[in-house]
Amino acid sequence: METEVAEKQSSYRYWIRETRQDAAPLPVPRKLTEEDMSKQPQPSVLGSVWNQAGTWEEKNLNSWASSRIKELLTSLSSLEFSSGKADITEVTKCSGEAFQVTVRNKKRVGYTYELTLKFKGEWKVTEEKKKVKGHLDIPEFSFGELEDLEVDVRLSDDKDLIQEEKQQIAKDVKLFLSPIRQKLQQFEQDLKDR
C-alpha cells in the first residue's frame, strides 16, 4: 500500500497552481521603440496589405491582358510569300480572362483566350494579282499551351478563286502562326512579370 501512495505523489502534473520560489520571474512587458522596430526583419508579402498572411487573393487582369494582346498582335509585321504578301489589320475578337492568384505567399498567373484576327493581302494567282481578305481564328488557348496553338483560316471574298488557290492562300496565311506564337509568349512573360 505504501508503494501505491508513493506513486501517486510523484505522478506527473499537467497544471501547477502554486508558484515556485526557484522559478524564473515573469518578463515585464515594455513598449518597443522605433529603433527596436527598425531592427525587426520586414516580411516580404505579395498581394494586398490586408492579406499579410498571403493565404489567397485573386486579381482580375482581363482589361490589361486584352489590350496587351491586341497591342502585340497588331504590331506584327507583314509576311511575304512566294506568291504575295499579307498583313494583320486588326484583332476583331479577343475574349477570355486573365488572372493573378496569390496562394501561400506565392504568385501564380493564368489566362484562357480566343482570338480572331483580320488579315488582308495580295496574291499572284494565275498570272494576275488578287486582293484577298479574311480572318484567322485561334480557338481557345491558355497559359503554358502555346506549342499546341492552332489557326483556322476563313477567306472573305473567295468567289472568284478556285479551290487550289484557296488552299495555297490558306497555307500561306497559316505561316502567321509562328510570329503569333512568339507575340503570345511575350504576353505570357509580361503577365508573369506583372
Short mmCIF file of C-alpha atoms in Angstrom, two decimals:
data_model
loop_
_atom_site.label_atom_id
_atom_site.label_comp_id
_atom_site.label_asym_id
_atom_site.label_seq_id
_atom_site.Cartn_x
_atom_site.Cartn_y
_atom_site.Cartn_z
CA MET A 1 0.00 0.00 0.00
CA GLU A 2 2.85 2.32 0.73
CA THR A 3 4.19 2.00 -2.80
CA GLU A 4 0.82 2.99 -4.24
CA VAL A 5 0.77 6.19 -2.17
CA ALA A 6 4.36 6.99 -3.20
CA GLU A 7 3.50 6.54 -6.90
CA LYS A 8 0.51 8.86 -6.62
CA GLN A 9 2.59 11.62 -5.02
CA SER A 10 5.31 11.52 -7.68
CA SER A 11 2.97 11.28 -10.65
CA TYR A 12 3.09 13.85 -13.44
CA ARG A 13 1.03 17.04 -13.02
CA TYR A 14 -0.27 18.87 -16.04
CA TRP A 15 -1.16 22.12 -14.31
CA ILE A 16 0.72 23.62 -11.40
CA ARG A 17 -1.17 26.28 -9.50
CA GLU A 18 1.24 27.26 -6.84
CA THR A 19 4.25 29.39 -7.75
CA ARG A 20 7.64 28.02 -7.04
CA GLN A 21 10.30 30.04 -5.31
CA ASP A 22 13.10 28.89 -7.64
CA ALA A 23 11.14 29.62 -10.87
CA ALA A 24 12.30 32.45 -13.14
CA PRO A 25 10.35 35.68 -12.78
CA LEU A 26 7.83 36.52 -15.49
CA PRO A 27 9.07 39.03 -18.09
CA VAL A 28 7.91 42.60 -17.66
CA PRO A 29 6.28 43.97 -20.84
CA ARG A 30 7.79 47.13 -22.33
CA LYS A 31 6.86 49.31 -25.25
CA LEU A 32 9.06 48.89 -28.34
CA THR A 33 10.96 51.94 -29.54
CA GLU A 34 11.33 52.96 -33.18
CA GLU A 35 14.91 51.68 -33.06
CA ASP A 36 13.65 48.26 -31.96
CA MET A 37 11.10 48.28 -34.79
CA SER A 38 13.73 49.13 -37.41
CA LYS A 39 15.80 46.12 -36.33
CA GLN A 40 12.87 43.77 -36.94
CA PRO A 41 13.02 41.98 -40.33
CA GLN A 42 10.24 43.10 -42.62
CA PRO A 43 8.45 40.15 -44.24
CA SER A 44 8.10 40.28 -47.99
CA VAL A 45 4.40 39.97 -48.67
CA LEU A 46 2.87 39.56 -52.11
CA GLY A 47 -0.54 40.94 -52.82
CA SER A 48 -2.61 43.39 -50.84
CA VAL A 49 -1.83 44.92 -47.46
CA TRP A 50 -4.88 43.27 -45.93
CA ASN A 51 -3.57 39.83 -46.90
CA GLN A 52 -0.41 39.79 -44.74
CA ALA A 53 -0.52 36.01 -44.42
CA GLY A 54 -0.64 35.63 -48.21
CA THR A 55 -3.34 32.97 -47.95
CA TRP A 56 -5.50 33.55 -51.04
CA GLU A 57 -6.03 36.55 -53.24
CA GLU A 58 -7.21 36.67 -56.84
CA LYS A 59 -6.75 39.68 -59.08
CA ASN A 60 -8.66 40.12 -62.33
CA LEU A 61 -6.33 41.21 -65.19
CA ASN A 62 -8.83 41.00 -68.08
CA SER A 63 -8.69 44.59 -69.32
CA TRP A 64 -4.88 44.77 -69.16
CA ALA A 65 -4.48 41.37 -70.85
CA SER A 66 -6.92 42.10 -73.69
CA SER A 67 -5.32 45.43 -74.52
CA ARG A 68 -1.80 43.93 -74.30
CA ILE A 69 -2.69 41.03 -76.61
CA LYS A 70 -4.23 43.43 -79.14
CA GLU A 71 -1.20 45.72 -78.95
CA LEU A 72 1.25 42.86 -79.52
CA LEU A 73 -0.65 41.21 -82.37
CA THR A 74 -1.34 44.40 -84.32
CA SER A 75 2.39 45.13 -84.22
CA LEU A 76 3.10 42.03 -86.32
CA SER A 77 4.96 42.86 -89.49
CA SER A 78 3.68 41.75 -92.87
CA LEU A 79 4.61 38.34 -94.21
CA GLU A 80 5.92 37.86 -97.72
CA PHE A 81 5.26 34.63 -99.58
CA SER A 82 6.41 33.32 -102.94
CA SER A 83 3.05 34.34 -104.40
CA GLY A 84 2.26 37.51 -102.42
CA LYS A 85 2.15 39.15 -99.01
CA ALA A 86 -0.31 39.67 -96.16
CA ASP A 87 -0.81 41.90 -93.11
CA ILE A 88 -2.77 41.57 -89.88
CA THR A 89 -5.01 44.63 -89.88
CA GLU A 90 -6.86 44.28 -86.57
CA VAL A 91 -7.87 41.98 -83.76
CA THR A 92 -11.64 41.64 -84.16
CA LYS A 93 -12.22 39.23 -81.27
CA CYS A 94 -10.21 38.96 -78.08
CA SER A 95 -12.32 37.25 -75.44
CA GLY A 96 -11.29 35.41 -72.34
CA GLU A 97 -9.93 36.01 -68.91
CA ALA A 98 -6.56 36.56 -67.25
CA PHE A 99 -5.83 36.46 -63.55
CA GLN A 100 -3.16 36.57 -60.89
CA VAL A 101 -3.57 34.45 -57.80
CA THR A 102 -1.54 34.73 -54.60
CA VAL A 103 -1.58 31.45 -52.70
CA ARG A 104 0.54 30.88 -49.61
CA ASN A 105 2.55 33.98 -50.47
CA LYS A 106 3.42 32.68 -53.97
CA LYS A 107 2.25 34.41 -57.14
CA ARG A 108 0.64 32.37 -59.91
CA VAL A 109 -0.80 33.66 -63.18
CA GLY A 110 -3.03 32.19 -65.84
CA TYR A 111 -5.29 33.00 -68.75
CA THR A 112 -7.64 31.49 -71.30
CA TYR A 113 -8.43 33.36 -74.53
CA GLU A 114 -9.95 33.07 -78.00
CA LEU A 115 -8.85 35.32 -80.86
CA THR A 116 -9.95 36.34 -84.32
CA LEU A 117 -7.51 38.36 -86.41
CA LYS A 118 -8.43 40.18 -89.61
CA PHE A 119 -5.94 40.00 -92.45
CA LYS A 120 -5.64 41.35 -95.96
CA GLY A 121 -3.16 40.56 -98.66
CA GLU A 122 -2.31 40.34 -102.28
CA TRP A 123 -1.56 37.06 -104.07
CA LYS A 124 -0.44 36.36 -107.57
CA VAL A 125 -2.76 33.68 -108.85
CA THR A 126 -2.97 32.60 -112.49
CA GLU A 127 -0.67 35.44 -113.63
CA GLU A 128 -2.76 38.19 -112.06
CA LYS A 129 -2.69 39.76 -108.60
CA LYS A 130 -5.79 39.41 -106.48
CA LYS A 131 -6.57 41.17 -103.24
CA VAL A 132 -7.78 38.78 -100.58
CA LYS A 133 -9.28 39.45 -97.15
CA GLY A 134 -10.13 37.05 -94.39
CA HIS A 135 -9.88 36.06 -90.76
CA LEU A 136 -7.56 33.91 -88.69
CA ASP A 137 -9.45 32.15 -85.91
CA ILE A 138 -7.40 30.96 -82.95
CA PRO A 139 -9.57 28.70 -80.81
CA GLU A 140 -9.18 28.55 -77.05
CA PHE A 141 -5.60 28.66 -75.80
CA SER A 142 -4.26 29.07 -72.28
CA PHE A 143 -1.17 29.59 -70.18
CA GLY A 144 1.67 27.20 -70.99
CA GLU A 145 -0.03 25.64 -74.02
CA LEU A 146 1.23 27.85 -76.85
CA GLU A 147 3.07 24.99 -78.55
CA ASP A 148 -0.34 23.47 -79.35
CA LEU A 149 -1.66 26.70 -80.90
CA GLU A 150 -3.83 26.21 -83.99
CA VAL A 151 -5.08 28.63 -86.63
CA ASP A 152 -8.15 28.30 -88.83
CA VAL A 153 -8.32 30.45 -91.99
CA ARG A 154 -11.56 31.93 -93.33
CA LEU A 155 -11.46 33.82 -96.60
CA SER A 156 -13.97 36.65 -97.05
CA ASP A 157 -14.01 37.20 -100.82
CA ASP A 158 -13.29 33.81 -102.33
CA LYS A 159 -15.95 33.60 -105.06
CA ASP A 160 -13.53 34.21 -107.91
CA LEU A 161 -10.87 31.84 -106.54
CA ILE A 162 -10.58 28.19 -107.47
CA GLN A 163 -10.05 25.50 -104.83
CA GLU A 164 -6.25 25.21 -105.36
CA GLU A 165 -5.86 28.98 -104.97
CA LYS A 166 -7.88 28.94 -101.75
CA GLN A 167 -5.71 26.12 -100.40
CA GLN A 168 -2.48 27.94 -101.34
CA ILE A 169 -3.65 31.18 -99.71
CA ALA A 170 -4.75 29.33 -96.55
CA LYS A 171 -1.39 27.55 -96.42
CA ASP A 172 0.47 30.85 -96.82
CA VAL A 173 -1.60 32.65 -94.18
CA LYS A 174 -1.03 29.83 -91.68
CA LEU A 175 2.63 30.93 -91.68
CA PHE A 176 1.45 33.72 -89.35
CA LEU A 177 1.25 31.02 -86.66
CA SER A 178 4.93 31.27 -85.70
CA PRO A 179 5.06 35.08 -85.23
CA ILE A 180 1.68 34.97 -83.40
CA ARG A 181 3.08 32.31 -81.06
CA GLN A 182 6.15 34.50 -80.39
CA LYS A 183 3.96 37.52 -79.54
CA LEU A 184 1.81 35.41 -77.21
CA GLN A 185 4.94 34.06 -75.50
CA GLN A 186 5.96 37.67 -74.93
CA PHE A 187 2.48 38.28 -73.47
CA GLU A 188 2.94 35.33 -71.08
CA GLN A 189 6.27 36.75 -69.93
CA ASP A 190 4.72 40.20 -69.40
CA LEU A 191 1.94 38.55 -67.39
CA LYS A 192 4.47 36.72 -65.17
CA ASP A 193 6.48 39.91 -64.61
CA ARG A 194 3.42 41.93 -63.66
#
